[in-house]
Amino acid sequence: MSELIDANTSKEALSKREQQKENKRLALLDAALAVFSRVGFAAAKMDDVAHEAGVSKGTVYLYFDSKETLFKEMVRAKMTPMLTDVAEVLGHPDMSATERLKAHLKFFYKKVLNSDRRQIMRLIMAEGPNFPDLAEFYHANILNRGQAMIGAIIQQGVASGEFRQMEGHGLAQNIAAGALVAGIWKLVFDRFQPIDLDTYFDTHVDLILNGLKA
Amino acid sequence: MSELIDANTSKEALSKREQQKENKRLALLDAALAVFSRVGFAAAKMDDVAHEAGVSKGTVYLYFDSKETLFKEMVRAKMTPMLTDVAEVLGHPDMSATERLKAHLKFFYKKVLNSDRRQIMRLIMAEGPNFPDLAEFYHANILNRGQAMIGAIIQQGVASGEFRQMEGHGLAQNIAAGALVAGIWKLVFDRFQPIDLDTYFDTHVDLILNGLKA
DNA sequence: AATAAATGACTGACTGGTCAGTTATAATAT
DNA sequence: ATATTATAACTGACCAGTCAGTCATTTATT
């Protein structure tokens, strides 16, 4: 657990060992995502995670203190890369609010719903009450930012006359809700009634933009 | 509280024994809902369910074959009474589509989001992938009906000129999505950012009705 | 360069505890 | 009396977490 003090300012390349260690860590996080997604936190076996990462169970404990730590770090590790990407959506200040909102939602569909991350979304809903600090992390880092962005877009739209003025308790949540439900549906009910994310997205955007229109 | 499709239409009152047995069964279902809601399926202990129902663990097995059976029967028992109630919403054929949709959503907020049932909603999302037959039951009995009703209302609205014609892949889901998200939010993130269901409902309805307006 | 010593990653059998489900026994209603 | 309902001790499987020992890689010595 003690590194941080960078003794390796000398050379760029990681030693063979360090590479392997890093790879193993990533493999373990991938395996954790797979196993936790499949059966949930409580039913997940550390043995399965280990096996899926091509490693023995003892090894998992060289990388993570406990099952709970593994779970939390996995969620954090899989979610944080998204945070940096968000900037890309805000990158075009010449867009109309309408276009921007559409782009924002598109981003969510693409980065979350069409990837492993939708499993994490479900895990947060399923396990959130049992892991308050994880729920808080998710709220503070993902949901809050999403809300703030939507809020800013709405403001722009109202200012430009594209959108009507709305009293907004839960407005952001309502705007994003369709996307969340699409993700859940895909994971839970798709086998009984499949949905196509692309056309679903069109319906979603159509409904919301019309709802906001001045 | 009050449910159970009554098999006992017999004129005679139940014997003391039968009453007690029935009460115990209901107490067990209530306890099961409480415990499963609190910790999820895998982490729930039959001992806790028994204790919460004021009974010993062995007794639980006199009423339910297994933990899994208990879980499934609980979900069914808690959900089915809603099905009969649904008629009440359709009961007024003189309503406009707008009023009807509003009433329908209100019904959902009241009957699901403001009751224990929102926990079940979350449980379905959390455990659904592990209990395909339960997910199917929920889909067939709750979601399908909800969709059908929304679909009918939309049709009425289009016919009457209240709503515009929309290509509807996922339209029903998008209309209901706000309510689902409200339920989830209340259970997972309310402690970090509380929402008020009444004003949230107003926003939801406002946004959706405007989105549908011709 | 070759060999030895040191390091640190990895393993898997083991433990201690938990918990679903069973059963022998007791209590209670009819 | 006897059939039904309840109990609580019990069993056996299961699994998170540990640890003594093995193996692979790196560093030091010659």
CSV table of C-alpha atoms (C1' of nucleotides) in Angstrom, one decimal:
chain,number,residue,atom,x,y,z
A,1,MET,CA,0.0,0.0,0.0
A,2,SER,CA,2.9,2.3,0.3
A,3,GLU,CA,4.0,3.9,-3.0
A,4,LEU,CA,3.0,7.4,-3.8
A,5,ILE,CA,6.4,8.9,-3.1
A,6,ASP,CA,7.6,8.6,-6.6
A,7,ALA,CA,10.9,6.8,-6.6
A,8,ASN,CA,10.5,6.2,-10.3
A,9,THR,CA,11.2,9.6,-11.6
A,10,SER,CA,14.3,8.1,-13.2
A,11,LYS,CA,12.6,6.2,-16.1
A,12,GLU,CA,9.4,6.3,-17.9
A,13,ALA,CA,8.8,2.6,-18.5
A,14,LEU,CA,7.3,0.5,-15.9
A,15,SER,CA,9.2,-2.6,-14.9
A,16,LYS,CA,7.9,-5.9,-16.1
A,17,ARG,CA,6.6,-6.5,-12.6
A,18,GLU,CA,4.8,-3.2,-12.4
A,19,GLN,CA,3.2,-3.7,-15.7
A,20,GLN,CA,1.9,-7.1,-14.7
A,21,LYS,CA,0.6,-5.8,-11.5
A,22,GLU,CA,-1.2,-3.0,-13.1
A,23,ASN,CA,-2.7,-5.3,-15.7
A,24,LYS,CA,-3.8,-7.7,-13.0
A,25,ARG,CA,-5.5,-4.9,-11.1
A,26,LEU,CA,-7.4,-3.9,-14.2
A,27,ALA,CA,-8.3,-7.5,-14.9
A,28,LEU,CA,-9.7,-7.8,-11.4
A,29,LEU,CA,-11.8,-4.7,-11.8
A,30,ASP,CA,-13.2,-6.1,-15.0
A,31,ALA,CA,-13.9,-9.4,-13.4
A,32,ALA,CA,-15.6,-7.7,-10.5
A,33,LEU,CA,-17.8,-5.7,-12.8
A,34,ALA,CA,-18.8,-8.9,-14.6
A,35,VAL,CA,-19.5,-10.9,-11.5
A,36,PHE,CA,-21.3,-8.2,-9.5
A,37,SER,CA,-23.4,-7.3,-12.5
A,38,ARG,CA,-24.4,-10.9,-12.9
A,39,VAL,CA,-25.5,-11.7,-9.4
A,40,GLY,CA,-25.4,-8.6,-7.2
A,41,PHE,CA,-23.1,-7.8,-4.3
A,42,ALA,CA,-24.2,-10.2,-1.7
A,43,ALA,CA,-24.3,-13.3,-3.9
A,44,ALA,CA,-21.0,-12.6,-5.7
A,45,LYS,CA,-18.2,-14.9,-4.7
A,46,MET,CA,-14.6,-13.7,-4.4
A,47,ASP,CA,-13.6,-17.0,-5.8
A,48,ASP,CA,-15.5,-16.3,-9.0
A,49,VAL,CA,-14.0,-12.9,-9.4
A,50,ALA,CA,-10.6,-14.4,-8.9
A,51,HIS,CA,-11.2,-17.1,-11.4
A,52,GLU,CA,-12.6,-14.7,-13.9
A,53,ALA,CA,-9.5,-12.7,-13.6
A,54,GLY,CA,-7.3,-15.8,-14.1
A,55,VAL,CA,-6.0,-15.6,-10.5
A,56,SER,CA,-6.4,-17.4,-7.2
A,57,LYS,CA,-8.6,-16.0,-4.5
A,58,GLY,CA,-5.7,-15.1,-2.2
A,59,THR,CA,-4.4,-12.7,-4.9
A,60,VAL,CA,-7.5,-10.7,-4.9
A,61,TYR,CA,-6.7,-9.7,-1.3
A,62,LEU,CA,-3.3,-8.5,-2.3
A,63,TYR,CA,-5.1,-5.9,-4.4
A,64,PHE,CA,-8.2,-5.1,-2.4
A,65,ASP,CA,-8.8,-5.2,1.4
A,66,SER,CA,-12.2,-6.7,1.2
A,67,LYS,CA,-15.2,-7.6,-0.9
A,68,GLU,CA,-16.7,-4.2,-0.1
A,69,THR,CA,-13.6,-2.3,-1.0
A,70,LEU,CA,-13.4,-4.2,-4.3
A,71,PHE,CA,-17.0,-3.3,-5.1
A,72,LYS,CA,-16.6,0.4,-4.3
A,73,GLU,CA,-13.3,0.7,-6.2
A,74,MET,CA,-14.7,-1.0,-9.2
A,75,VAL,CA,-17.7,1.4,-9.3
A,76,ARG,CA,-15.4,4.4,-8.9
A,77,ALA,CA,-12.9,3.1,-11.5
A,78,LYS,CA,-15.5,2.4,-14.1
A,79,MET,CA,-17.3,5.7,-13.6
A,80,THR,CA,-14.5,8.3,-13.3
A,81,PRO,CA,-13.3,8.1,-16.9
A,82,MET,CA,-16.7,9.4,-17.9
A,83,LEU,CA,-16.2,12.5,-16.0
A,84,THR,CA,-13.4,13.7,-18.1
A,85,ASP,CA,-15.3,13.0,-21.3
A,86,VAL,CA,-18.2,15.2,-20.3
A,87,ALA,CA,-16.3,18.3,-21.4
A,88,GLU,CA,-16.7,17.2,-25.0
A,89,VAL,CA,-20.4,17.8,-24.9
A,90,LEU,CA,-20.0,21.4,-23.6
A,91,GLY,CA,-17.3,22.0,-26.1
A,92,HIS,CA,-19.4,23.9,-28.7
A,93,PRO,CA,-20.6,27.2,-27.3
A,94,ASP,CA,-22.3,28.1,-30.6
A,95,MET,CA,-24.9,25.4,-30.4
A,96,SER,CA,-28.5,26.2,-29.7
A,97,ALA,CA,-30.0,24.9,-26.4
A,98,THR,CA,-32.1,22.5,-28.4
A,99,GLU,CA,-29.1,21.0,-30.1
A,100,ARG,CA,-27.1,21.0,-26.9
A,101,LEU,CA,-29.8,19.1,-25.0
A,102,LYS,CA,-30.0,16.6,-27.7
A,103,ALA,CA,-26.2,16.2,-27.8
A,104,HIS,CA,-26.2,15.8,-24.0
A,105,LEU,CA,-28.8,13.1,-24.0
A,106,LYS,CA,-27.1,11.4,-26.9
A,107,PHE,CA,-23.9,11.3,-24.9
A,108,PHE,CA,-25.6,9.6,-22.1
A,109,TYR,CA,-27.2,7.0,-24.3
A,110,LYS,CA,-23.8,6.3,-25.9
A,111,LYS,CA,-21.5,6.4,-22.9
A,112,VAL,CA,-23.8,4.7,-20.4
A,113,LEU,CA,-26.7,2.9,-21.9
A,114,ASN,CA,-24.6,1.3,-24.7
A,115,SER,CA,-21.8,0.1,-22.5
A,116,ASP,CA,-21.0,-1.9,-19.4
A,117,ARG,CA,-21.8,1.2,-17.4
A,118,ARG,CA,-25.5,0.6,-17.5
A,119,GLN,CA,-24.8,-2.4,-15.3
A,120,ILE,CA,-23.3,-0.1,-12.8
A,121,MET,CA,-26.3,2.2,-13.0
A,122,ARG,CA,-28.4,-0.8,-12.1
A,123,LEU,CA,-26.0,-1.8,-9.3
A,124,ILE,CA,-26.2,1.6,-7.8
A,125,MET,CA,-30.0,1.4,-7.7
A,126,ALA,CA,-29.9,-2.1,-6.4
A,127,GLU,CA,-27.2,-1.7,-3.8
A,128,GLY,CA,-27.2,2.0,-3.2
A,129,PRO,CA,-29.2,1.9,0.1
A,130,ASN,CA,-26.6,-0.6,1.5
A,131,PHE,CA,-23.7,1.5,0.4
A,132,PRO,CA,-24.5,5.1,1.3
A,133,ASP,CA,-21.1,6.4,0.6
A,134,LEU,CA,-21.2,4.9,-2.9
A,135,ALA,CA,-24.6,6.4,-3.5
A,136,GLU,CA,-23.2,9.7,-2.4
A,137,PHE,CA,-20.2,9.5,-4.6
A,138,TYR,CA,-22.5,8.7,-7.6
A,139,HIS,CA,-24.8,11.5,-6.7
A,140,ALA,CA,-22.1,14.0,-6.2
A,141,ASN,CA,-20.0,13.1,-9.3
A,142,ILE,CA,-22.4,11.9,-11.8
A,143,LEU,CA,-26.0,13.0,-11.1
A,144,ASN,CA,-25.1,16.4,-9.7
A,145,ARG,CA,-23.1,17.2,-12.8
A,146,GLY,CA,-25.7,15.9,-15.1
A,147,GLN,CA,-28.3,18.0,-13.4
A,148,ALA,CA,-26.1,21.1,-13.5
A,149,MET,CA,-25.5,20.7,-17.2
A,150,ILE,CA,-29.2,20.2,-17.9
A,151,GLY,CA,-30.0,23.2,-15.8
A,152,ALA,CA,-27.5,25.3,-17.7
A,153,ILE,CA,-29.0,24.2,-21.0
A,154,ILE,CA,-32.5,25.0,-19.9
A,155,GLN,CA,-31.4,28.5,-18.8
A,156,GLN,CA,-29.8,29.1,-22.1
A,157,GLY,CA,-32.9,27.9,-23.9
A,158,VAL,CA,-35.2,30.1,-21.8
A,159,ALA,CA,-32.9,33.1,-22.5
A,160,SER,CA,-32.8,32.5,-26.2
A,161,GLY,CA,-36.6,31.9,-26.3
A,162,GLU,CA,-36.3,28.3,-27.4
A,163,PHE,CA,-37.8,27.0,-24.2
A,164,ARG,CA,-40.6,28.2,-22.0
A,165,GLN,CA,-40.1,29.1,-18.4
A,166,MET,CA,-40.7,26.2,-16.1
A,167,GLU,CA,-40.8,25.9,-12.4
A,168,GLY,CA,-38.2,23.3,-12.1
A,169,HIS,CA,-38.5,21.0,-9.1
A,170,GLY,CA,-37.3,17.7,-10.6
A,171,LEU,CA,-37.1,19.1,-14.1
A,172,ALA,CA,-33.7,17.7,-14.8
A,173,GLN,CA,-34.6,14.3,-13.4
A,174,ASN,CA,-37.7,14.3,-15.6
A,175,ILE,CA,-35.7,15.2,-18.7
A,176,ALA,CA,-33.2,12.5,-18.1
A,177,ALA,CA,-35.7,9.9,-16.8
A,178,GLY,CA,-36.5,8.4,-20.2
A,179,ALA,CA,-32.8,7.4,-20.6
A,180,LEU,CA,-32.6,5.8,-17.2
A,181,VAL,CA,-35.7,3.8,-17.8
A,182,ALA,CA,-34.3,2.7,-21.2
A,183,GLY,CA,-31.2,1.4,-19.4
A,184,ILE,CA,-33.2,-0.5,-16.8
A,185,TRP,CA,-35.5,-1.9,-19.4
A,186,LYS,CA,-32.7,-3.2,-21.5
A,187,LEU,CA,-31.3,-5.1,-18.5
A,188,VAL,CA,-34.5,-6.4,-16.9
A,189,PHE,CA,-37.3,-6.7,-19.5
A,190,ASP,CA,-35.6,-6.7,-22.8
A,191,ARG,CA,-36.0,-10.5,-23.1
A,192,PHE,CA,-39.8,-10.1,-22.8
A,193,GLN,CA,-40.2,-6.9,-24.8
A,194,PRO,CA,-37.1,-5.8,-26.6
A,195,ILE,CA,-36.4,-2.1,-27.1
A,196,ASP,CA,-34.3,-0.5,-29.7
A,197,LEU,CA,-32.2,2.2,-28.1
A,198,ASP,CA,-31.9,4.3,-31.2
A,199,THR,CA,-35.6,4.7,-32.0
A,200,TYR,CA,-36.4,4.9,-28.3
A,201,PHE,CA,-33.9,7.8,-28.1
A,202,ASP,CA,-35.7,9.6,-30.9
A,203,THR,CA,-39.0,9.3,-29.1
A,204,HIS,CA,-37.5,10.5,-25.9
A,205,VAL,CA,-35.9,13.6,-27.5
A,206,ASP,CA,-39.0,14.4,-29.4
A,207,LEU,CA,-41.2,14.2,-26.4
A,208,ILE,CA,-38.9,16.2,-24.1
A,209,LEU,CA,-38.1,19.0,-26.6
A,210,ASN,CA,-41.7,19.4,-27.4
A,211,GLY,CA,-42.5,19.6,-23.7
A,212,LEU,CA,-40.0,22.3,-23.2
A,213,LYS,CA,-40.8,24.3,-26.3
A,214,ALA,CA,-41.9,27.9,-25.8
B,1,MET,CA,-52.6,-4.8,4.3
B,2,SER,CA,-55.7,-5.9,2.6
B,3,GLU,CA,-55.4,-8.3,-0.2
B,4,LEU,CA,-55.4,-12.0,-1.1
B,5,ILE,CA,-57.6,-13.1,-3.9
B,6,ASP,CA,-60.3,-14.6,-1.7
B,7,ALA,CA,-60.7,-18.3,-2.1
B,8,ASN,CA,-62.9,-18.3,0.9
B,9,THR,CA,-66.2,-17.0,-0.4
B,10,SER,CA,-67.9,-19.4,1.9
B,11,LYS,CA,-70.6,-17.8,4.1
B,12,GLU,CA,-69.2,-19.2,7.3
B,13,ALA,CA,-66.6,-17.3,9.2
B,14,LEU,CA,-63.2,-18.7,9.4
B,15,SER,CA,-62.4,-20.8,12.4
B,16,LYS,CA,-60.1,-19.4,15.0
B,17,ARG,CA,-57.3,-21.5,13.6
B,18,GLU,CA,-57.9,-20.5,10.1
B,19,GLN,CA,-57.9,-16.8,11.1
B,20,GLN,CA,-54.7,-17.1,12.9
B,21,LYS,CA,-53.1,-19.0,10.1
B,22,GLU,CA,-54.2,-16.4,7.6
B,23,ASN,CA,-53.0,-13.5,9.9
B,24,LYS,CA,-49.6,-15.2,10.3
B,25,ARG,CA,-49.3,-15.6,6.6
B,26,LEU,CA,-50.0,-11.9,6.1
B,27,ALA,CA,-47.6,-11.0,8.9
B,28,LEU,CA,-44.9,-13.1,7.2
B,29,LEU,CA,-45.5,-11.4,3.8
B,30,ASP,CA,-45.2,-8.0,5.5
B,31,ALA,CA,-42.0,-9.0,7.3
B,32,ALA,CA,-40.6,-10.4,4.1
B,33,LEU,CA,-41.3,-7.1,2.3
B,34,ALA,CA,-39.6,-5.2,5.1
B,35,VAL,CA,-36.5,-7.4,5.2
B,36,PHE,CA,-36.0,-7.9,1.5
B,37,SER,CA,-36.4,-4.2,1.0
B,38,ARG,CA,-33.9,-3.4,3.5
B,39,VAL,CA,-31.1,-5.7,2.4
B,40,GLY,CA,-32.0,-7.3,-0.9
B,41,PHE,CA,-32.7,-11.0,-1.6
B,42,ALA,CA,-29.3,-12.6,-1.0
B,43,ALA,CA,-28.5,-10.8,2.2
B,44,ALA,CA,-31.9,-11.3,3.7
B,45,LYS,CA,-32.0,-13.8,6.6
B,46,MET,CA,-35.0,-16.1,7.1
B,47,ASP,CA,-34.4,-15.7,10.8
B,48,ASP,CA,-34.9,-12.0,10.5
B,49,VAL,CA,-38.1,-12.4,8.6
B,50,ALA,CA,-39.4,-14.8,11.2
B,51,HIS,CA,-38.4,-12.6,14.0
B,52,GLU,CA,-40.0,-9.6,12.4
B,53,ALA,CA,-43.3,-11.5,12.1
B,54,GLY,CA,-43.1,-12.6,15.7
B,55,VAL,CA,-42.5,-16.2,14.9
B,56,SER,CA,-39.6,-18.7,14.9
B,57,LYS,CA,-37.7,-19.6,11.8
B,58,GLY,CA,-39.2,-23.1,11.5
B,59,THR,CA,-42.6,-21.6,11.2
B,60,VAL,CA,-41.8,-19.7,8.1
B,61,TYR,CA,-41.2,-23.1,6.4
B,62,LEU,CA,-44.7,-24.2,7.4
B,63,TYR,CA,-46.0,-21.4,5.1
B,64,PHE,CA,-43.4,-21.2,2.4
B,65,ASP,CA,-41.3,-23.8,0.7
B,66,SER,CA,-38.2,-21.8,0.5
B,67,LYS,CA,-36.7,-18.4,0.6
B,68,GLU,CA,-37.2,-18.0,-3.1
B,69,THR,CA,-40.8,-19.0,-2.9
B,70,LEU,CA,-41.3,-16.5,-0.1
B,71,PHE,CA,-39.8,-13.8,-2.1
B,72,LYS,CA,-41.8,-14.5,-5.2
B,73,GLU,CA,-45.1,-14.9,-3.3
B,74,MET,CA,-44.5,-11.7,-1.5
B,75,VAL,CA,-44.0,-9.7,-4.7
B,76,ARG,CA,-47.1,-11.3,-6.2
B,77,ALA,CA,-49.2,-10.7,-3.1
B,78,LYS,CA,-48.2,-7.1,-2.8
B,79,MET,CA,-48.7,-6.3,-6.4
B,80,THR,CA,-51.9,-8.1,-7.3
B,81,PRO,CA,-54.2,-5.9,-5.3
B,82,MET,CA,-53.2,-3.0,-7.5
B,83,LEU,CA,-54.5,-4.7,-10.6
B,84,THR,CA,-58.1,-4.6,-9.4
B,85,ASP,CA,-57.8,-1.0,-8.4
B,86,VAL,CA,-56.7,0.0,-11.9
B,87,ALA,CA,-60.3,-0.1,-13.1
B,88,GLU,CA,-61.1,2.9,-11.0
B,89,VAL,CA,-58.9,5.1,-13.2
B,90,LEU,CA,-60.7,3.9,-16.4
B,91,GLY,CA,-64.0,4.4,-14.8
B,92,HIS,CA,-64.8,7.7,-16.2
B,93,PRO,CA,-65.3,7.5,-19.9
B,94,ASP,CA,-66.3,11.2,-20.1
B,95,MET,CA,-62.9,12.4,-19.2
B,96,SER,CA,-60.6,14.1,-21.8
B,97,ALA,CA,-57.4,12.3,-22.7
B,98,THR,CA,-55.5,15.0,-20.9
B,99,GLU,CA,-57.4,14.5,-17.7
B,100,ARG,CA,-57.2,10.8,-18.0
B,101,LEU,CA,-53.5,10.7,-18.5
B,102,LYS,CA,-53.1,13.0,-15.5
B,103,ALA,CA,-55.3,10.7,-13.4
B,104,HIS,CA,-53.4,7.7,-14.5
B,105,LEU,CA,-50.1,9.1,-13.5
B,106,LYS,CA,-51.5,10.3,-10.2
B,107,PHE,CA,-52.7,6.8,-9.5
B,108,PHE,CA,-49.3,5.5,-10.0
B,109,TYR,CA,-47.7,8.1,-7.7
B,110,LYS,CA,-50.2,7.4,-5.1
B,111,LYS,CA,-50.4,3.7,-5.3
B,112,VAL,CA,-46.8,2.9,-5.9
B,113,LEU,CA,-44.5,5.7,-5.2
B,114,ASN,CA,-46.2,6.7,-1.9
B,115,SER,CA,-46.4,3.2,-0.5
B,116,ASP,CA,-44.3,0.2,0.3
B,117,ARG,CA,-44.7,-0.8,-3.3
B,118,ARG,CA,-41.9,1.5,-4.5
B,119,GLN,CA,-39.6,-0.9,-2.6
B,120,ILE,CA,-40.9,-3.7,-4.7
B,121,MET,CA,-40.3,-1.7,-7.8
B,122,ARG,CA,-36.7,-1.3,-6.7
B,123,LEU,CA,-36.4,-5.0,-5.9
B,124,ILE,CA,-37.6,-6.0,-9.3
B,125,MET,CA,-34.9,-3.8,-10.9
B,126,ALA,CA,-32.3,-5.1,-8.5
B,127,GLU,CA,-33.2,-8.8,-8.5
B,128,GLY,CA,-35.1,-9.1,-11.8
B,129,PRO,CA,-32.2,-10.5,-13.8
B,130,ASN,CA,-31.8,-13.3,-11.2
B,131,PHE,CA,-35.6,-14.1,-11.1
B,132,PRO,CA,-36.6,-14.1,-14.7
B,133,ASP,CA,-40.1,-15.5,-14.0
B,134,LEU,CA,-40.7,-12.8,-11.5
B,135,ALA,CA,-39.6,-10.2,-14.0
B,136,GLU,CA,-41.9,-11.8,-16.5
B,137,PHE,CA,-44.8,-11.7,-14.1
B,138,TYR,CA,-44.2,-8.1,-13.3
B,139,HIS,CA,-43.9,-7.2,-17.0
B,140,ALA,CA,-47.0,-9.1,-18.0
B,141,ASN,CA,-49.2,-8.0,-15.2
B,142,ILE,CA,-48.0,-4.5,-14.3
B,143,LEU,CA,-46.0,-3.0,-17.1
B,144,ASN,CA,-47.9,-4.4,-20.0
B,145,ARG,CA,-51.2,-3.2,-18.5
B,146,GLY,CA,-49.7,0.2,-17.8
B,147,GLN,CA,-48.5,0.5,-21.3
B,148,ALA,CA,-51.8,-0.6,-22.8
B,149,MET,CA,-53.6,2.0,-20.8
B,150,ILE,CA,-51.3,4.8,-21.7
B,151,GLY,CA,-51.5,3.6,-25.3
B,152,ALA,CA,-55.3,3.8,-25.2
B,153,ILE,CA,-55.2,7.2,-23.7
B,154,ILE,CA,-52.8,8.5,-26.4
B,155,GLN,CA,-55.1,7.1,-29.1
B,156,GLN,CA,-58.1,8.8,-27.6
B,157,GLY,CA,-56.1,12.1,-27.4
B,158,VAL,CA,-55.0,11.9,-30.9
B,159,ALA,CA,-58.5,11.2,-32.1
B,160,SER,CA,-59.9,14.1,-30.1
B,161,GLY,CA,-57.2,16.4,-31.4
B,162,GLU,CA,-55.7,16.9,-27.9
B,163,PHE,CA,-52.4,15.2,-28.7
B,164,ARG,CA,-50.3,15.2,-31.8
B,165,GLN,CA,-49.6,12.0,-33.7
B,166,MET,CA,-46.3,10.4,-32.5
B,167,GLU,CA,-44.4,7.5,-33.7
B,168,GLY,CA,-44.4,5.6,-30.6
B,169,HIS,CA,-41.5,3.2,-30.0
B,170,GLY,CA,-41.1,3.5,-26.2
B,171,LEU,CA,-43.6,6.3,-25.9
B,172,ALA,CA,-45.4,4.7,-23.0
B,173,GLN,CA,-42.1,4.1,-21.2
B,174,ASN,CA,-41.0,7.7,-21.8
B,175,ILE,CA,-44.3,9.0,-20.4
B,176,ALA,CA,-44.1,6.9,-17.3
B,177,ALA,CA,-40.3,7.2,-16.9
B,178,GLY,CA,-40.4,10.3,-14.7
B,179,ALA,CA,-42.5,8.5,-12.1
B,180,LEU,CA,-40.1,5.5,-12.0
B,181,VAL,CA,-37.2,7.8,-11.5
B,182,ALA,CA,-39.0,9.6,-8.8
B,183,GLY,CA,-39.4,6.3,-6.9
B,184,ILE,CA,-35.8,5.3,-7.3
B,185,TRP,CA,-34.6,8.7,-6.3
B,186,LYS,CA,-36.7,8.7,-3.2
B,187,LEU,CA,-35.2,5.4,-2.2
B,188,VAL,CA,-31.6,5.9,-3.1
B,189,PHE,CA,-30.7,9.6,-3.3
B,190,ASP,CA,-33.3,11.3,-1.2
B,191,ARG,CA,-30.9,11.7,1.8
B,192,PHE,CA,-28.5,13.6,-0.4
B,193,GLN,CA,-31.0,15.6,-2.3
B,194,PRO,CA,-34.6,15.3,-1.2
B,195,ILE,CA,-37.4,15.5,-3.6
B,196,ASP,CA,-41.0,16.4,-3.0
B,197,LEU,CA,-43.2,13.9,-4.8
B,198,ASP,CA,-46.1,16.4,-5.2
B,199,THR,CA,-44.3,19.2,-6.9
B,200,TYR,CA,-42.2,16.6,-8.8
B,201,PHE,CA,-45.4,15.2,-10.1
B,202,ASP,CA,-46.6,18.6,-11.3
B,203,THR,CA,-43.4,19.1,-13.2
B,204,HIS,CA,-43.7,15.6,-14.7
B,205,VAL,CA,-47.2,16.1,-15.9
B,206,ASP,CA,-46.5,19.6,-17.2
B,207,LEU,CA,-43.6,18.4,-19.2
B,208,ILE,CA,-45.3,15.3,-20.6
B,209,LEU,CA,-48.6,16.9,-21.5
B,210,ASN,CA,-46.8,19.7,-23.3
B,211,GLY,CA,-44.7,17.3,-25.1
B,212,LEU,CA,-47.8,15.5,-26.3
B,213,LYS,CA,-49.8,18.5,-27.1
B,214,ALA,CA,-50.9,18.9,-30.7
C,1,DA,C1',28.8,-13.1,-17.0
C,2,DA,C1',27.4,-16.3,-13.8
C,3,DT,C1',25.7,-17.2,-9.4
C,4,DA,C1',23.6,-16.2,-5.1
C,5,DA,C1',20.6,-13.6,-2.2
C,6,DA,C1',16.5,-10.9,-1.7
C,7,DT,C1',12.2,-9.3,-2.9
C,8,DG,C1',7.5,-9.5,-3.8
C,9,DA,C1',3.8,-11.7,-6.3
C,10,DC,C1',1.0,-15.7,-6.1
C,11,DT,C1',-1.3,-19.9,-4.3
C,12,DG,C1',-4.7,-22.9,-2.2
C,13,DA,C1',-5.8,-25.4,1.9
C,14,DC,C1',-7.7,-24.0,6.1
C,15,DT,C1',-10.7,-21.6,9.6
C,16,DG,C1',-14.4,-19.4,11.7
C,17,DG,C1',-18.7,-18.0,11.2
C,18,DT,C1',-23.1,-17.7,8.9
C,19,DC,C1',-27.4,-19.3,7.4
C,20,DA,C1',-31.0,-22.1,4.6
C,21,DG,C1',-33.5,-25.8,5.5
C,22,DT,C1',-34.7,-30.1,8.8
C,23,DT,C1',-36.6,-32.5,12.6
C,24,DA,C1',-37.7,-34.0,17.1
C,25,DT,C1',-40.4,-32.0,20.6
C,26,DA,C1',-43.9,-29.1,22.7
C,27,DA,C1',-48.1,-26.4,22.7
C,28,DT,C1',-52.8,-25.5,21.4
C,29,DA,C1',-57.2,-25.8,19.1
C,30,DT,C1',-61.2,-28.7,17.9
D,1,DA,C1',-57.9,-37.6,22.0
D,2,DT,C1',-55.8,-36.1,18.0
D,3,DA,C1',-54.7,-33.2,14.5
D,4,DT,C1',-52.6,-29.0,13.6
D,5,DT,C1',-49.4,-25.4,14.4
D,6,DA,C1',-45.2,-23.7,16.6
D,7,DT,C1',-40.5,-24.1,18.4
D,8,DA,C1',-35.5,-24.3,18.7
D,9,DA,C1',-31.7,-27.2,18.5
D,10,DC,C1',-29.3,-29.1,14.8
D,11,DT,C1',-27.0,-30.1,10.3
D,12,DG,C1',-24.4,-29.4,6.4
D,13,DA,C1',-23.1,-26.5,2.8
D,14,DC,C1',-21.0,-22.4,1.8
D,15,DC,C1',-17.8,-18.6,1.7
D,16,DA,C1',-15.0,-14.3,3.2
D,17,DG,C1',-10.8,-13.8,4.7
D,18,DT,C1',-5.9,-15.8,6.3
D,19,DC,C1',-1.4,-17.6,6.1
D,20,DA,C1',2.5,-20.7,5.5
D,21,DG,C1',4.8,-21.9,1.7
D,22,DT,C1',6.1,-21.7,-3.6
D,23,DC,C1',7.6,-19.5,-7.6
D,24,DA,C1',9.2,-15.7,-10.6
D,25,DT,C1',11.8,-11.6,-11.1
D,26,DT,C1',15.2,-8.3,-9.6
D,27,DT,C1',19.4,-6.9,-7.3
D,28,DA,C1',24.0,-7.8,-5.3
D,29,DT,C1',28.3,-10.3,-5.4
D,30,DT,C1',32.0,-12.6,-7.5
